[in-house]
PDB file of C-alpha atoms in Angstrom:
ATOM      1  CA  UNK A   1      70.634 140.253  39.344  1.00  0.00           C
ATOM      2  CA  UNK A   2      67.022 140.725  40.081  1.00  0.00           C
ATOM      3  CA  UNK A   3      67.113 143.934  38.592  1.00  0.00           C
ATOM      4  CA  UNK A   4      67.621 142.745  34.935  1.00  0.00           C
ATOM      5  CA  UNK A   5      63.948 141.248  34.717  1.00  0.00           C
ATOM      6  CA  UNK A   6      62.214 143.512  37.465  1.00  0.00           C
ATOM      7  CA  UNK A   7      62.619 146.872  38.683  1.00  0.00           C
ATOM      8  CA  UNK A   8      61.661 149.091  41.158  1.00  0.00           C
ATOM      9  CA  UNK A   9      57.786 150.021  41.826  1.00  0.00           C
ATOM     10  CA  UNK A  10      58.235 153.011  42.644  1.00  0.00           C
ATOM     11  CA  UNK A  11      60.727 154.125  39.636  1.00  0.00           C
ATOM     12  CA  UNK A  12      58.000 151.663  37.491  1.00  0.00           C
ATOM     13  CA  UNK A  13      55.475 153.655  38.987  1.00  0.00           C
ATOM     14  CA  UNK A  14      57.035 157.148  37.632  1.00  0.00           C
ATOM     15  CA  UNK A  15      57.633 156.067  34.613  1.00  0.00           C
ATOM     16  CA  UNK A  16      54.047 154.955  33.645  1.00  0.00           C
ATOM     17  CA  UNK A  17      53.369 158.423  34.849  1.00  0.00           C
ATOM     18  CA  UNK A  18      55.163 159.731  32.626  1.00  0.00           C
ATOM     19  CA  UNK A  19      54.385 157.574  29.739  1.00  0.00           C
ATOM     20  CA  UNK A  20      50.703 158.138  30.520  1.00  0.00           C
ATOM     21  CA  UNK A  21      51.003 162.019  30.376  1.00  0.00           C
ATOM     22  CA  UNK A  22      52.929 161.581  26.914  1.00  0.00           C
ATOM     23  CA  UNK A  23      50.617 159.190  25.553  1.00  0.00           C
ATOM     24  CA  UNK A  24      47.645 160.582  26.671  1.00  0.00           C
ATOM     25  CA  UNK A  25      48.272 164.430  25.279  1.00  0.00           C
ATOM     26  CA  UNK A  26      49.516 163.439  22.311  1.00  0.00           C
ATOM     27  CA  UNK A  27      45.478 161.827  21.389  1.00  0.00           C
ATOM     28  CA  UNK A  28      43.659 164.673  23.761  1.00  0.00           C
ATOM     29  CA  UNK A  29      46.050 167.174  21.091  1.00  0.00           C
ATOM     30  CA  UNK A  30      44.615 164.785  18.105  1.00  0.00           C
ATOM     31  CA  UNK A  31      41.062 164.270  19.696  1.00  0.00           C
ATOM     32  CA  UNK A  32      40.878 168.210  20.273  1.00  0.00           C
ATOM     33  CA  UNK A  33      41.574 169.003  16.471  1.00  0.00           C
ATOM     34  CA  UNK A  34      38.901 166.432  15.073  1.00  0.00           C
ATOM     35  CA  UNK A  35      36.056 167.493  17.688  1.00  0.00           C
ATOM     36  CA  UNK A  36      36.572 171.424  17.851  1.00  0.00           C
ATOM     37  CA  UNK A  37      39.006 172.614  15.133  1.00  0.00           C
ATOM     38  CA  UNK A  38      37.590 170.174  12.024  1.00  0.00           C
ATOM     39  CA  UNK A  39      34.193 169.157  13.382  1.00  0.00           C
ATOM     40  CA  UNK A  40      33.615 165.300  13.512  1.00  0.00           C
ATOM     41  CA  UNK A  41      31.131 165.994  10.902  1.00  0.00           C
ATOM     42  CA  UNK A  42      33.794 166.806   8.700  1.00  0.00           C
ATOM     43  CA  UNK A  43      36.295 164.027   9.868  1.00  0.00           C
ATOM     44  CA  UNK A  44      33.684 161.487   8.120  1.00  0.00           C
ATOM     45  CA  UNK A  45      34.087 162.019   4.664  1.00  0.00           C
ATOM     46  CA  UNK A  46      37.966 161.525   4.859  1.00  0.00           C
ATOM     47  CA  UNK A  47      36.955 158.255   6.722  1.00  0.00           C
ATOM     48  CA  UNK A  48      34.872 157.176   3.855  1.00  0.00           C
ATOM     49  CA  UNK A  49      37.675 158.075   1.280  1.00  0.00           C
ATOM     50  CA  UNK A  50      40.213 155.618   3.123  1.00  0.00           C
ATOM     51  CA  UNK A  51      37.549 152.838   2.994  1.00  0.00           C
ATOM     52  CA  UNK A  52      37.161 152.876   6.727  1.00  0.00           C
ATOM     53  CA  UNK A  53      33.390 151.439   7.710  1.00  0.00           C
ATOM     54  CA  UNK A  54      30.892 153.390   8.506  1.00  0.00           C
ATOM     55  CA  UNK A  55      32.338 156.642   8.320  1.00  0.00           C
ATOM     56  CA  UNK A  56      29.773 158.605   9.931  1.00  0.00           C
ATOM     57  CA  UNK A  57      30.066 156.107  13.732  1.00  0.00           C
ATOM     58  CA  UNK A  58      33.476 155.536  12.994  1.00  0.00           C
ATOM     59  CA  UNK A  59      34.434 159.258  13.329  1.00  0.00           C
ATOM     60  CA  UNK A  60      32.442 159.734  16.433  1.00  0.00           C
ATOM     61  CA  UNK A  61      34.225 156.877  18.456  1.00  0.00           C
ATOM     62  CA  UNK A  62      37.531 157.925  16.485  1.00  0.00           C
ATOM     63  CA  UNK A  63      37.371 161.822  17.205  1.00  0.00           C
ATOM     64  CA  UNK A  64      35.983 161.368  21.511  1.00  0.00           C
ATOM     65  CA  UNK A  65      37.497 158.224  21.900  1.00  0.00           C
ATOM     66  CA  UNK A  66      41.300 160.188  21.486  1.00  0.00           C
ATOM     67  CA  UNK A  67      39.655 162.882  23.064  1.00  0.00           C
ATOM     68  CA  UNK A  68      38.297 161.355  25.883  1.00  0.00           C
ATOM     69  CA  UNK A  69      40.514 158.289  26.065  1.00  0.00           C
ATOM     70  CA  UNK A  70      43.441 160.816  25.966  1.00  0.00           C
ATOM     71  CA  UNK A  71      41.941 161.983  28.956  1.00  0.00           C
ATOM     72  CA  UNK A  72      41.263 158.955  30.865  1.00  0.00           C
ATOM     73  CA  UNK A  73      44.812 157.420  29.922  1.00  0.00           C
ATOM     74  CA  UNK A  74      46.603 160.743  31.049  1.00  0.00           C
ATOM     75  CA  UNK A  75      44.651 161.283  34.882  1.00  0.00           C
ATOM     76  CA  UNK A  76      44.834 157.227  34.865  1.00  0.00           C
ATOM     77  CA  UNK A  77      41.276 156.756  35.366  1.00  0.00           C
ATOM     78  CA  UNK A  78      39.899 153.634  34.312  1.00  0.00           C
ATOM     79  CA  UNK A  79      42.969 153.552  32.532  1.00  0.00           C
ATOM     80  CA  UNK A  80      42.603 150.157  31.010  1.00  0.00           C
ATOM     81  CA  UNK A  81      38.937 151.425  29.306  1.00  0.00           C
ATOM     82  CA  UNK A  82      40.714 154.530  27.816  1.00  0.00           C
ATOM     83  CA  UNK A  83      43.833 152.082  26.570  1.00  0.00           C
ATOM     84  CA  UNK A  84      41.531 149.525  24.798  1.00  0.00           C
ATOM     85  CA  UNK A  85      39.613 152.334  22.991  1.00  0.00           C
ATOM     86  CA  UNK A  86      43.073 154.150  22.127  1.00  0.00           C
ATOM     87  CA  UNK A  87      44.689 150.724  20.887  1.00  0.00           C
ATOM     88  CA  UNK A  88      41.083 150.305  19.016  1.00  0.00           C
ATOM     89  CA  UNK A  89      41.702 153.454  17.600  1.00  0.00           C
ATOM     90  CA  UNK A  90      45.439 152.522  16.568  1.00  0.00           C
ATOM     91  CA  UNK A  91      44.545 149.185  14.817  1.00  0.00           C
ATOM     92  CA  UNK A  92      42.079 150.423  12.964  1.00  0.00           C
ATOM     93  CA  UNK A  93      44.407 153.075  11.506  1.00  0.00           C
ATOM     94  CA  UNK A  94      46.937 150.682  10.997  1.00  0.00           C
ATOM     95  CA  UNK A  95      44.755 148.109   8.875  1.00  0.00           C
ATOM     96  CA  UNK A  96      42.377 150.531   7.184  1.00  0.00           C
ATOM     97  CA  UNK A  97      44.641 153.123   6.516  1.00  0.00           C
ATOM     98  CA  UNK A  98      48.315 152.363   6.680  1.00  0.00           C
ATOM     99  CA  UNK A  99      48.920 148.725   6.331  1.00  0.00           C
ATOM    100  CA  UNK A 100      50.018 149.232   2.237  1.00  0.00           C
ATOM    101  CA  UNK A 101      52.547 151.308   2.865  1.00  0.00           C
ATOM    102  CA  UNK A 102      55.194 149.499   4.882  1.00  0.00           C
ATOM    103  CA  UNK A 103      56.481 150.520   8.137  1.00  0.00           C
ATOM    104  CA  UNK A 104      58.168 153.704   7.742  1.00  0.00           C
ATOM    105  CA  UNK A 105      55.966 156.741   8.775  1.00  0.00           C
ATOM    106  CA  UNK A 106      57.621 158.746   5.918  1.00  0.00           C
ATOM    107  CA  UNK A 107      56.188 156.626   3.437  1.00  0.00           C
ATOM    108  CA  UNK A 108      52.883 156.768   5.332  1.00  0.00           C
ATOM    109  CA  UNK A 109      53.796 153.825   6.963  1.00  0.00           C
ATOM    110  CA  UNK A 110      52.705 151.965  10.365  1.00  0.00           C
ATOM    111  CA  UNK A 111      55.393 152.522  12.893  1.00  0.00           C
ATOM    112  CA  UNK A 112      53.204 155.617  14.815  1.00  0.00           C
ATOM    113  CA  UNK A 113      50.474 154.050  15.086  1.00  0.00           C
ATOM    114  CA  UNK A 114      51.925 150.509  15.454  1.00  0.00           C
ATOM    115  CA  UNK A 115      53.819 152.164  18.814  1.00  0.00           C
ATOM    116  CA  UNK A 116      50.957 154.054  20.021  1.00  0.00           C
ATOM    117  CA  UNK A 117      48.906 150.777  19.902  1.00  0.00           C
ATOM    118  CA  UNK A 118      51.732 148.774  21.428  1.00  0.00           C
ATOM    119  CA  UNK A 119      51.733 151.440  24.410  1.00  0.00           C
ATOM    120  CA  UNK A 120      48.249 151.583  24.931  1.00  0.00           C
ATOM    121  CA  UNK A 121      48.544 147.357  24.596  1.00  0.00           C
ATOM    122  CA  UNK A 122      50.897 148.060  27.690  1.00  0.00           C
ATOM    123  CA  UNK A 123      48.958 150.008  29.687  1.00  0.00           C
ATOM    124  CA  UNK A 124      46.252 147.657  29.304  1.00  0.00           C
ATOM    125  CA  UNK A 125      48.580 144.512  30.952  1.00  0.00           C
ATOM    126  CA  UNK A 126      50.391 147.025  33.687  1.00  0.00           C
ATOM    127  CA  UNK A 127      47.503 149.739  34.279  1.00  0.00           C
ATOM    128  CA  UNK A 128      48.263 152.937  35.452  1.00  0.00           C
ATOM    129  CA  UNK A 129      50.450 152.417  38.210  1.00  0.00           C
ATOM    130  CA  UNK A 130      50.095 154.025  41.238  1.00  0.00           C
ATOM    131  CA  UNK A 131      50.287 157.399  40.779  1.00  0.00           C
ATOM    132  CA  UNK A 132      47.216 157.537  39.162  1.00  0.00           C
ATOM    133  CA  UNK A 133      43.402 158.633  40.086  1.00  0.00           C
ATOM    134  CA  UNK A 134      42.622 154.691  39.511  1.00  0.00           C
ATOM    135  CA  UNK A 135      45.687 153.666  41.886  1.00  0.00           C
ATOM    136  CA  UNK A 136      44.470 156.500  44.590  1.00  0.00           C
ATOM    137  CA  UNK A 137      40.801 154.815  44.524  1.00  0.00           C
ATOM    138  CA  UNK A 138      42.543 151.315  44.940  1.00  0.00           C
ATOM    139  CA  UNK A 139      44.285 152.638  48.344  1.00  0.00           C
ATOM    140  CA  UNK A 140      41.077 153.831  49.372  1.00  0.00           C
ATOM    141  CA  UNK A 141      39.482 150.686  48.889  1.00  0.00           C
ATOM    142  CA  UNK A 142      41.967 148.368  50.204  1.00  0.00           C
ATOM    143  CA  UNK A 143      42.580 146.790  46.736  1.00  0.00           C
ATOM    144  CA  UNK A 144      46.267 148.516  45.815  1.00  0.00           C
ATOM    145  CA  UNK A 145      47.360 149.708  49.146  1.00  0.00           C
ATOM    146  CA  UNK A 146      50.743 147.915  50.962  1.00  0.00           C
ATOM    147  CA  UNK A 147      48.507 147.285  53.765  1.00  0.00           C
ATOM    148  CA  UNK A 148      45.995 145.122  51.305  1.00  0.00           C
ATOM    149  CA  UNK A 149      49.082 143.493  50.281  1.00  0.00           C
ATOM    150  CA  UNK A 150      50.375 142.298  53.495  1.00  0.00           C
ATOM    151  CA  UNK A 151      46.550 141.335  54.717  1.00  0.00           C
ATOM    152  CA  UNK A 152      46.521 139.367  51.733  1.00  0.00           C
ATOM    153  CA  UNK A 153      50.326 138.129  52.533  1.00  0.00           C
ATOM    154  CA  UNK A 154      48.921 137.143  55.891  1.00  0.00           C
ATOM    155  CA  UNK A 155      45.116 135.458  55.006  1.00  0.00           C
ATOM    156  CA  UNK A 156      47.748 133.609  52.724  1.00  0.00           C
ATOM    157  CA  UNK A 157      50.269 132.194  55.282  1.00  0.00           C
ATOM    158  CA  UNK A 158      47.580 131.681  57.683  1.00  0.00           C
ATOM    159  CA  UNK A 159      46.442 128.047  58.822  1.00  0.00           C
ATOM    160  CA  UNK A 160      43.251 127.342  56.560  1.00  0.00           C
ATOM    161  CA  UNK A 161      43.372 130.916  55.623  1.00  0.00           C
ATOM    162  CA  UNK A 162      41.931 132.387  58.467  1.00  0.00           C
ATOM    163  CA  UNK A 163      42.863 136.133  58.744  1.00  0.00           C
ATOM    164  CA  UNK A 164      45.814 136.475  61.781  1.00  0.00           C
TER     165      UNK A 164
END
């Protein structure tokens, strides 16, 4: 029954992998186009068109933060930084650019971007899981490993919490 509400870490595990890699190519592929193929200098103006603030600033942290937060999201390093400047990203699109037009993507709608945030929102909460640069660095410094877990279990059951 447990297995309606929780599942297994390791299977949990894979799958954020996975999600991470999708998620994370998917803006490095979008970040990529606005830094080398358009030029962020030319990224602006369309900004400025859509009524977005600041065009100029806004397509800098638009155009690295996919780029780089792509990056971050997909080796799962610092994960949670890269996810709040991706989900940034996301609502911003989805207030300044595609909140009039509904839902439906076809229509120019919100549901990509409304996902992408809601994923990134996600990965935020969970973080990378452990098959991640961030969950190697947490085994190596006690704070993710099993054997953290069960010294914490212990310091826990312990009289006055004196380590057994």
């Amino acid at each position: 029954m447990k297995y309606l509400v929780r599942s297994d870490a390791v299977l949990t595990d894979a799958v954020f992998l996975v999600v991470r890699i999708c998620i994370g190519a998917v803006f490095i592929a979008h970040g990529w186009d606005k830094v080398v193929n358009q030029g962020v200098a030319q990224v602006a103006p369309g900004l400025g068109e859509m009524g977005i603030p600041l065009p100029e600033l806004s397509a800098v942290f638009l155009a690295y933060g996919e780029l780089i937060g792509g990056a971050l999201v997909l080796l799962g390093l610092v994960t949670r930084v890269g996810a709040a400047v991706l989900a940034v990203n996301m609502v911003g699109a989805w207030v300044f650019v595609h909140s009039g037009a509904g839902l439906m993507q076809q229509n120019g709608g919100f549901e990509y971007v409304m996902v992408l945030a809601a994923i990134n929102l996600l990965l935020i909460a969970h973080g990378p899981g452990r098959f991640s640069v961030d969950g190697v660095l947490a085994d190596r410094l006690g704070g993710g490993s099993a054997a953290g877990a069960e010294r914490t279990r212990r310091v826990a059951d312990s009289p006055a919490g004196a380590p057994k």
